Structure formats: structure tokens, C-alpha cells
Amino acid sequence: MRRRVTLSFDNGPDPEVTPRVLDVLAERGVTAHFFVLGKWLADPARRRWTVRARDDGHLIGNHSFSHATPLGVDRRADAAEREIAATEALLAPILPGPGPKRFRPFGSGGVLGPQLLSRVAVEHLVAHGYSCVLWNSVPRDWIEPDAWAARALADCAARDHTLLVLHDVPGACLAGLAGFLDAARGAGIALVSELPAACVPIVAGRVVGELAGLVAP
Ligand SMILES: [Zn+2]
């Protein structure tokens, strides 16, 4: 079967980078996922770019409010409310219709581990009907903005369906994005918007995958 890659962009919206990422995607007819931060949505000058992403047909998800302390190590009793629910309250007027809410946890440079979620956070995601969207490739665009694309292409060649984590923030994926997309297409890799099932352990509030190792004890 033809290899596939799904793109996701985390930590925006950024007023300089997000519009340029959207331009690159639009020029190539690629639909992606954007996991946004509540602290940026609160700023109308940034929020407008998430509205454009929606209008361009991209899928928008919640990536916490502050992106400060991963939920698995956040000791605040109301962390799920302050990080997940507060961001969703800002997203709700932007998102179309009642579709499943998407949440992507963060922490430790993309390492899948127990720092990502707490039991309370999982209960919150289940109770409120979220899908929890993880990933299977983190080419570290924020550390090597000129070299991530080669690593991402290698990841795409190594598995059937890659869910790539990139960042629409300054000094990250933008410089290599157009080249990556053209090289992926040139290599016969399909650019798709579906999520690999193995990367979505909670679907619309139902735990369908393995959470062991992703939730703090
Ligand atoms: Zn992040």
C-alpha cells in the first residue's frame, strides 16, 4: 500500500509563521491538523490565523492553555480545567459544529511517556468526549529547522502511515516545509489528513487504545 503522511502543527497560532504555513499548504492542496494554545487564542491578532486555518479546511485541536507544565507532572488540582477546558472555551466559537473535540498533550520534546497525562486529565477527556491525538514522528524542527525534513522523510519511508509533529512558530518547520512536501510527493508518499488509529488512544471519549505508559502513576 502507498505510504501516507499526516501533518500536524503545534504551539501556534503565530502571527508571522502560521499564515506562511497556511500559504504553503494551500499552494499544494494539503489539509493538516493544527493543535493550538489557549494563551495565543486569547489574542485576536493571533486567533485570526486559527480562523483562517479553519476556513482553509484544516482541522483544529486543543494543545493546552499555557504549554508550561505537562499534565502528568502538573500538581494543580484544577489543571485539566485550566489547561484543557479553558482552551476549549476559546476554541468553541471558532470550531464548526459539535464534532469531536481533539486534544494533544505535550511534554519533554515529544517523548511518549507518563509525563503527558494525569488520571484526572484522562477522566476529563473521557467525560467531555475528546479524542486524544498523539504522534509517531517528531523530527525536531524547532532544534534543526534546516535538517528536520530529511529526518521526516526517513520516518515516512520507515512506516505505512506517519503522523508528523511540526511547529508553526518562529525558527521551526517553515524553512523546510515546502521542500519536504514536494520531496514527499516526489517519493510517492500520499499527503493525507486522516489520523493513524494507533495514534488516537481515546476516540470521542472512548478509551480504545493503550494508555499505560502515558499517564502519571
Ligand atoms: Zn507543543
PDB file of N, CA, C and O and ligand atoms in Angstrom, residues 10-12 35 37 63-64 67 104-107 165-167, ligand 1:
ATOM      1  N   ASP A  10       1.916  22.240  15.870  1.00  0.00           N
ATOM      2  CA  ASP A  10       1.631  22.513  17.279  1.00  0.00           C
ATOM      3  C   ASP A  10       2.158  23.887  17.707  1.00  0.00           C
ATOM      4  O   ASP A  10       3.078  24.432  17.091  1.00  0.00           O
ATOM      5  N   ASN A  11       1.578  24.379  18.807  1.00  0.00           N
ATOM      6  CA  ASN A  11       2.090  25.535  19.571  1.00  0.00           C
ATOM      7  C   ASN A  11       1.732  26.898  18.988  1.00  0.00           C
ATOM      8  O   ASN A  11       2.130  27.908  19.532  1.00  0.00           O
ATOM      9  N   GLY A  12       0.998  26.960  17.851  1.00  0.00           N
ATOM     10  CA  GLY A  12       0.552  28.248  17.322  1.00  0.00           C
ATOM     11  C   GLY A  12      -0.769  28.647  17.958  1.00  0.00           C
ATOM     12  O   GLY A  12      -1.148  28.068  18.979  1.00  0.00           O
ATOM     13  N   PHE A  35      -2.789  22.075  16.332  1.00  0.00           N
ATOM     14  CA  PHE A  35      -3.071  21.971  17.764  1.00  0.00           C
ATOM     15  C   PHE A  35      -2.589  23.257  18.428  1.00  0.00           C
ATOM     16  O   PHE A  35      -1.387  23.522  18.507  1.00  0.00           O
ATOM     17  N   LEU A  37      -2.649  26.730  21.174  1.00  0.00           N
ATOM     18  CA  LEU A  37      -2.550  27.055  22.594  1.00  0.00           C
ATOM     19  C   LEU A  37      -3.574  28.114  22.974  1.00  0.00           C
ATOM     20  O   LEU A  37      -3.715  29.131  22.281  1.00  0.00           O
ATOM     21  N   HIS A  63      -4.257  22.152  22.477  1.00  0.00           N
ATOM     22  CA  HIS A  63      -2.907  21.701  22.865  1.00  0.00           C
ATOM     23  C   HIS A  63      -2.515  22.284  24.220  1.00  0.00           C
ATOM     24  O   HIS A  63      -1.330  22.483  24.468  1.00  0.00           O
ATOM     25  N   SER A  64      -3.508  22.570  25.059  1.00  0.00           N
ATOM     26  CA  SER A  64      -3.370  23.153  26.402  1.00  0.00           C
ATOM     27  C   SER A  64      -3.436  24.670  26.336  1.00  0.00           C
ATOM     28  O   SER A  64      -3.350  25.256  25.257  1.00  0.00           O
ATOM     29  N   HIS A  67       0.915  25.510  27.958  1.00  0.00           N
ATOM     30  CA  HIS A  67       2.041  24.725  27.442  1.00  0.00           C
ATOM     31  C   HIS A  67       3.250  24.886  28.376  1.00  0.00           C
ATOM     32  O   HIS A  67       4.399  24.950  27.941  1.00  0.00           O
ATOM     33  N   ARG A 104      -4.334  17.277  22.163  1.00  0.00           N
ATOM     34  CA  ARG A 104      -2.991  16.683  22.070  1.00  0.00           C
ATOM     35  C   ARG A 104      -2.190  17.116  23.294  1.00  0.00           C
ATOM     36  O   ARG A 104      -1.978  18.312  23.506  1.00  0.00           O
ATOM     37  N   PRO A 105      -1.720  16.163  24.100  1.00  0.00           N
ATOM     38  CA  PRO A 105      -0.888  16.518  25.250  1.00  0.00           C
ATOM     39  C   PRO A 105       0.508  16.934  24.785  1.00  0.00           C
ATOM     40  O   PRO A 105       0.874  16.739  23.622  1.00  0.00           O
ATOM     41  N   PHE A 106       1.289  17.509  25.689  1.00  0.00           N
ATOM     42  CA  PHE A 106       2.641  17.948  25.344  1.00  0.00           C
ATOM     43  C   PHE A 106       3.583  17.544  26.473  1.00  0.00           C
ATOM     44  O   PHE A 106       3.158  17.260  27.592  1.00  0.00           O
ATOM     45  N   GLY A 107       4.868  17.560  26.167  1.00  0.00           N
ATOM     46  CA  GLY A 107       5.852  17.384  27.233  1.00  0.00           C
ATOM     47  C   GLY A 107       7.118  16.699  26.792  1.00  0.00           C
ATOM     48  O   GLY A 107       7.090  15.764  26.003  1.00  0.00           O
ATOM     49  N   VAL A 165       4.765  15.569  13.833  1.00  0.00           N
ATOM     50  CA  VAL A 165       4.605  16.760  14.668  1.00  0.00           C
ATOM     51  C   VAL A 165       5.571  17.839  14.200  1.00  0.00           C
ATOM     52  O   VAL A 165       6.798  17.656  14.259  1.00  0.00           O
ATOM     53  N   LEU A 166       5.015  18.957  13.721  1.00  0.00           N
ATOM     54  CA  LEU A 166       5.806  20.142  13.368  1.00  0.00           C
ATOM     55  C   LEU A 166       5.292  21.313  14.206  1.00  0.00           C
ATOM     56  O   LEU A 166       4.338  21.155  14.968  1.00  0.00           O
ATOM     57  N   HIS A 167       5.908  22.469  14.065  1.00  0.00           N
ATOM     58  CA  HIS A 167       5.567  23.619  14.910  1.00  0.00           C
ATOM     59  C   HIS A 167       5.456  24.878  14.057  1.00  0.00           C
ATOM     60  O   HIS A 167       6.438  25.257  13.393  1.00  0.00           O
TER      61      HIS A 167
HETATM   62 ZN    ZN B   1       3.642  21.513  21.966  1.00  0.00          ZN
END
